XYZ file of C-alpha atoms in Angstrom:
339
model
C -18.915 58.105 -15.885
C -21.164 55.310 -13.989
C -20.825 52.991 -16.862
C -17.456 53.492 -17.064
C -16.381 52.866 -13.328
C -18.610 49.759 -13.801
C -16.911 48.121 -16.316
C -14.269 48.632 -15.061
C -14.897 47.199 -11.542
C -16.396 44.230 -14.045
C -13.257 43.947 -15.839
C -10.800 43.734 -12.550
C -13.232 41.262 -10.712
C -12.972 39.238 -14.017
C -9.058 39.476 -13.992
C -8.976 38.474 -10.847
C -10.648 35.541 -11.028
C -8.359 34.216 -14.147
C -5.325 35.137 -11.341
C -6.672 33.289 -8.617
C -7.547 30.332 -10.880
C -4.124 30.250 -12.398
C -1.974 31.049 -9.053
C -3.849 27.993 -7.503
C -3.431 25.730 -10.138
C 0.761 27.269 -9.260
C 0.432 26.173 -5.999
C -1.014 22.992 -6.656
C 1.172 21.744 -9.412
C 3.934 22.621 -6.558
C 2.317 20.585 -3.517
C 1.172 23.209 -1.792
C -2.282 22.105 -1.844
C -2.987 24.742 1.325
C -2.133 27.864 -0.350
C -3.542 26.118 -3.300
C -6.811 25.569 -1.560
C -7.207 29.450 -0.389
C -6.750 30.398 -4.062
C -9.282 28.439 -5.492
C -11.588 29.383 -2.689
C -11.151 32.938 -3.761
C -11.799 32.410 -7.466
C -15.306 30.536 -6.987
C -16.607 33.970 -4.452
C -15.245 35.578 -7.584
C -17.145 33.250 -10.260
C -18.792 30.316 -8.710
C -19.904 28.777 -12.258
C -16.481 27.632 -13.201
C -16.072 23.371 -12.770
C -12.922 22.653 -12.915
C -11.986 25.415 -9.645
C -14.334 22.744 -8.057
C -12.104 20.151 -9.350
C -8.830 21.662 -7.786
C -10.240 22.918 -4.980
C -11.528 19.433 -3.933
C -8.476 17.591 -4.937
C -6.265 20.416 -2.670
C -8.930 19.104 -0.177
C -8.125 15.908 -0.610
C -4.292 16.004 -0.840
C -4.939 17.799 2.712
C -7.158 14.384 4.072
C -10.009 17.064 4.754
C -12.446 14.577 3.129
C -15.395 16.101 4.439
C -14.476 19.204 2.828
C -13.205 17.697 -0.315
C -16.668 15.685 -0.819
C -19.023 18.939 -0.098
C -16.551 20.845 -3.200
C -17.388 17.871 -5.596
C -20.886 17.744 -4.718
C -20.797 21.626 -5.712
C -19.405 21.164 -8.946
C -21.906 17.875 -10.116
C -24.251 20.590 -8.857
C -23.418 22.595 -11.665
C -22.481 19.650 -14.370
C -23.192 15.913 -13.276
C -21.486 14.657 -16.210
C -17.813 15.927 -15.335
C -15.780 12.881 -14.885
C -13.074 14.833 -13.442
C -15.882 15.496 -10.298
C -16.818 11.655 -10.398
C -13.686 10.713 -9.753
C -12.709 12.742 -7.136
C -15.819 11.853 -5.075
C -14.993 8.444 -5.785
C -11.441 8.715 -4.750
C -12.882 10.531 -1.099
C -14.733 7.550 -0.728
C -12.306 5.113 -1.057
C -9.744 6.699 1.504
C -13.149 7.106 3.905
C -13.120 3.342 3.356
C -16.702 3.524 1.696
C -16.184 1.191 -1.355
C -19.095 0.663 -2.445
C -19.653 4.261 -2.936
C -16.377 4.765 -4.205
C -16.907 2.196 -6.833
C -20.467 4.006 -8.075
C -19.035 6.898 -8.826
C -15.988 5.991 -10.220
C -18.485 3.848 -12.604
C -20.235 7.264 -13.611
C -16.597 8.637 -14.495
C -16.075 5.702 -16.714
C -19.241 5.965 -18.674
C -19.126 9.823 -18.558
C -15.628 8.891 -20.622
C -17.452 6.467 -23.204
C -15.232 4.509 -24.881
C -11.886 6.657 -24.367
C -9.504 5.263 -21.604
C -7.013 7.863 -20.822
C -4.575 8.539 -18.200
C -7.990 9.522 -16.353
C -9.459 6.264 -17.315
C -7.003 4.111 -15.904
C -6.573 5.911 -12.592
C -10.392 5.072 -11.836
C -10.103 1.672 -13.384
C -7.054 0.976 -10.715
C -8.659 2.501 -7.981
C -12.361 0.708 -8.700
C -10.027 -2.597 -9.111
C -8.627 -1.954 -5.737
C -12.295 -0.877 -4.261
C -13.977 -3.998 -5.850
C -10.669 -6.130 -3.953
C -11.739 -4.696 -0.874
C -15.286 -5.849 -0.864
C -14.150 -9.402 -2.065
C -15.554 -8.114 -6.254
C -12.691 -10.702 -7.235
C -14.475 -11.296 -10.587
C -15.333 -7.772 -10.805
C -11.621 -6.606 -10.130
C -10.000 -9.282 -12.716
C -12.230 -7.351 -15.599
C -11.113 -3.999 -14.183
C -7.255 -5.057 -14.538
C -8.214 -6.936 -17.746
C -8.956 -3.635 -19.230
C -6.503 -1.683 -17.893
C -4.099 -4.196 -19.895
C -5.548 -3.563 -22.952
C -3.926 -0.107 -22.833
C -1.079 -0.841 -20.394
C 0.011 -4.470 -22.353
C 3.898 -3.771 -20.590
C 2.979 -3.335 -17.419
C 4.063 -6.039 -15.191
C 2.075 -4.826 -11.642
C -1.210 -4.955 -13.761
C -0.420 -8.915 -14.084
C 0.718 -8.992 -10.706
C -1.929 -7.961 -9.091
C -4.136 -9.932 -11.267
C -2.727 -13.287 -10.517
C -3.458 -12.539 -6.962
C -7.043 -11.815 -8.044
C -6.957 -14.946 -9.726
C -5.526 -16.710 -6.649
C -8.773 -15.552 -4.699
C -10.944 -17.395 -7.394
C -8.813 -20.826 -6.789
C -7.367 -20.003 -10.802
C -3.685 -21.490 -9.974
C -2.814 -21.635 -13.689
C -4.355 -18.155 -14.487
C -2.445 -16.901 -11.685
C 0.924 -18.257 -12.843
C 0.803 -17.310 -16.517
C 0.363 -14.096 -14.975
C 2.941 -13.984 -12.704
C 5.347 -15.414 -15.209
C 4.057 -12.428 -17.829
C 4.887 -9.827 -14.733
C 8.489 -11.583 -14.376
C 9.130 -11.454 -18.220
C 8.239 -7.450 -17.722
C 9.221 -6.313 -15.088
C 12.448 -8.443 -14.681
C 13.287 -11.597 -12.658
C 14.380 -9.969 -8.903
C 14.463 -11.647 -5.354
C 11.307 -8.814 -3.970
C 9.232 -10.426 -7.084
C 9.396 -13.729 -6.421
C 9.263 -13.567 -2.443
C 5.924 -11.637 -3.432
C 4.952 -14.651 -6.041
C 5.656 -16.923 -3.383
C 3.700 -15.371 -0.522
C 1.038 -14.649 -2.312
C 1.256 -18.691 -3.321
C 1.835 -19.769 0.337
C -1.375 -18.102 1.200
C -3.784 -19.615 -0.921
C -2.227 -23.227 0.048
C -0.259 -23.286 -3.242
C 2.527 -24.837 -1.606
C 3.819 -26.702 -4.395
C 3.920 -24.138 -6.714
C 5.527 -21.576 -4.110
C 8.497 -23.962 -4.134
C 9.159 -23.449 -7.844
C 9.595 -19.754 -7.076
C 11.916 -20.615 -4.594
C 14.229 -22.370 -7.089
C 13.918 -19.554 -9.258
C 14.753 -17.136 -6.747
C 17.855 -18.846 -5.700
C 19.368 -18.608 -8.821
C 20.006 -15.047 -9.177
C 22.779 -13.604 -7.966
C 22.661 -11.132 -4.695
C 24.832 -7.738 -5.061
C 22.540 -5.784 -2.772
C 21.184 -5.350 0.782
C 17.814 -6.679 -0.555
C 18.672 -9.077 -2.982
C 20.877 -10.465 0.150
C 17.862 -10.353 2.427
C 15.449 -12.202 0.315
C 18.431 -14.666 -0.771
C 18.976 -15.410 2.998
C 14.884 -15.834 4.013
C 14.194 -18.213 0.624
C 17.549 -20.173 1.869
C 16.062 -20.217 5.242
C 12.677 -22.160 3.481
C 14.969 -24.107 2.116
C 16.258 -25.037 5.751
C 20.119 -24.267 4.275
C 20.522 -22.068 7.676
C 23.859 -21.734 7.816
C 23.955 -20.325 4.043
C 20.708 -18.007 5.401
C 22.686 -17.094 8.377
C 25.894 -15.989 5.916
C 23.388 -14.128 3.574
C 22.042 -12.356 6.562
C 25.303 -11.125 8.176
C 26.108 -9.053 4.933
C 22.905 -6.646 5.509
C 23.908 -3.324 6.449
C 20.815 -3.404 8.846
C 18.263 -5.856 9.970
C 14.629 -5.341 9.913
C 11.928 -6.618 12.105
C 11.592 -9.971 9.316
C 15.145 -10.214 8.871
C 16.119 -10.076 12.715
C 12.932 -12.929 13.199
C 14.623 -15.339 10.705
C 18.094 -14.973 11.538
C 16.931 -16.107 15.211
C 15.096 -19.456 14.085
C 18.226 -19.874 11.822
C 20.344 -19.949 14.971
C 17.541 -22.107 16.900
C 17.595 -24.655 14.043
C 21.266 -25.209 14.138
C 21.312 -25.482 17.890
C 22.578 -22.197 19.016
C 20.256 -20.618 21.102
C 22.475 -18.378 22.968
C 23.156 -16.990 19.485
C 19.791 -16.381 18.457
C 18.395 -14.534 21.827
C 21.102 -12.252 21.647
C 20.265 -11.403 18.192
C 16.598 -10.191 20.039
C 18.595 -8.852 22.679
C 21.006 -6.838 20.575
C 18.307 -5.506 17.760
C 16.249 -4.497 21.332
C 19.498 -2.618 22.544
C 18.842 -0.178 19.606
C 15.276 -0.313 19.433
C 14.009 0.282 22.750
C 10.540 1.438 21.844
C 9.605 -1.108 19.261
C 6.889 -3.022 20.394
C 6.627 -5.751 17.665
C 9.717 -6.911 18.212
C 9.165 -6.892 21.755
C 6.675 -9.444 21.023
C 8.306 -11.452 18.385
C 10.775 -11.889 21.341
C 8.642 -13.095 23.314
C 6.977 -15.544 20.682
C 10.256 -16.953 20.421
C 10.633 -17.677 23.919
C 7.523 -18.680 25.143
C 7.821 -21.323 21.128
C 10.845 -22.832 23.615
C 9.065 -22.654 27.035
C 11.340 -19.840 28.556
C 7.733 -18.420 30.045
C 9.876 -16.538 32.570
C 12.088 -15.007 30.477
C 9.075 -14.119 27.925
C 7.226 -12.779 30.218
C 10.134 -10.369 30.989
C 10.496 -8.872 27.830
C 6.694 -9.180 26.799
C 6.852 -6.730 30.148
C 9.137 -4.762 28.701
C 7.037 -3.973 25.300
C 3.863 -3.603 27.031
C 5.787 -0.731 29.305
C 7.488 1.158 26.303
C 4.059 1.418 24.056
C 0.475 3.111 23.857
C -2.086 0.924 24.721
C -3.167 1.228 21.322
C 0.287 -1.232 20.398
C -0.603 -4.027 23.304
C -3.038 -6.182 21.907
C -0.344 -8.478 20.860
C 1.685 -8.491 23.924
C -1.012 -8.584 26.336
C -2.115 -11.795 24.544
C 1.336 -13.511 24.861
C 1.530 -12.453 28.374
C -1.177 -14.910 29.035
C -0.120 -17.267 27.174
C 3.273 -17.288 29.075
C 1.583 -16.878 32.461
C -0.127 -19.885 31.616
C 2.675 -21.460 30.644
């Protein structure tokens, strides 16, 4: 009768730990990495040998930024097999968001050669997250090989060649760069975000030259949306055709913080600077609490030597925002002060 009761104590603890494995895999699969989290806590007290409740527990952990938490479950599970990738990765992936790339980019090394020669979906999530990690430190080299590979499986992906012609840009490789920027066009398609992201990325490595050509390109597609007409009107304003950029601008539904900037020094470069502080004043009518353009205001102003009136609305910013937000303003306030 001992035995019996036994097993069968043995036999419901077993079941469930297969039911609190399963409903938290549920509840993570759904996004709710909380109730996800207390599930897979439960089935390790049940059975604390199983890896991949590690796995899911610290990925809940990490979907909830509790990194500390997250970090301690991985180190569990290598604890019980260093040579999960799966447990690599995620404590690679908590180091990265802790801003710790260098660690980051160890372990996701160890997933990689835990994987051997097979790149998988798996694969290529560490692969773009080392690229990123190896960016971050300034790994330029190091990063172009990471994307490099990631192209050998993902040929038709246009952000992979994207993002490595900016790579390339770091290591002064203009052509490199634009065969790859012209490879992302030819994949992902020719649009007005692309090329303004072509061209800044240009502008601020001192291509200048070859940020112009995008320009052309740009301008020759047609605009039939609120960002197409955005981008149109800011590439027409490099191209100093203001009152075209000023046209292009006026059929936006809504102005943001870039868009409100550059219609201004459209105005100001056809001589109508009444027009272009009230376009400040009118964007600050309806966004009382935003700092930046607060400041861009008072950029503007203090650019044309109204130091008074700068100082006003520089004032203004500094009163409506954390002090956390004022950097910016409180430096322009001197400035116009001084002025």
């Amino acid at each position: 009768m001992i035995t019996l009761l036994a097993l069968c104590l043995l036999l419901f603890s077993s079941c469930n730990h297969k039911n609190y494995s399963k409903l938290g895999l549920e509840e993570y699969e759904g996004g709710n990495y909380r109730g996800a989290s207390e599930y897979f806590q439960a089935a390790i007290s049940n059975d604390s040998t199983t890896v991949d409740n590690y796995v899911y527990l610290g990925m809940s952990y990490l979907a909830l930024e509790q990194y500390e938490e997250a970090k301690k479950t991985f180190q569990l599970g290598m604890n019980l097999d260093s040579s999960e990738k799966m447990l690599a990765r995620g404590l690679g992936l908590v180091y990265y968001y802790q801003d710790d790339y260098k660690k980051a980019i160890e372990y996701f090394n160890k997933g990689l050669s835990e994987a051997g020669i097979r790149i998988g979906k798996t694969e290529c999530d560490m692969l773009m997250y080392r690229a990123k990690a190896q960016t971050q430190l300034g790994q330029y080299k190091d990063a172009t090989d990471s994307y490099t590979t990631l192209l050998k499986v993902n040929a038709e992906d246009g952000n992979l060649y994207y993002n490595r012609g900016c790579l390339w840009l770091e290591l002064d490789k203009i052509k490199e760069a634009k065969k790859d920027f012209s490879r992302a066009i030819e994949l992902e398609g020719a649009t007005y975000q692309l090329y303004w992201n072509i061209y800044q990325s240009l502008i601020n490595h001192n291509a200048n030259d070859e940020a112009k050509e995008y320009t052309k390109l740009a301008l020759e597609l047609p605009a039939n949306e609120d960002e197409s007409h955005k981008y149109r009107a800011l590439f027409l304003y490099l191209e100093e055709d203001y009152k075209s950029a000023i046209a292009e601008f006026k059929k936006l539904k809504e102005l943001d913080l870039q868009s409100i900037t550059s219609l201004a020094y459209c105005y100001k470069a056809c001589g109508e600077m009444d027009r272009a502080n009230a376009v400040f004043e009118n964007a600050l009518k309806e966004n009382k609490k935003n700092v930046s353009l607060y400041n861009k205001y008072g950029v503007f102003l203090i650019e044309n030597e109204q130091f008074n009136q700068a100082i006003k609305w520089l004032m203004k910013g500094k009163s409506v925002s954390s002090d956390s937000d004022t950097k910016d303003v409180e430096y322009n306030l001197i400035i116009a002060y001084e002025g």
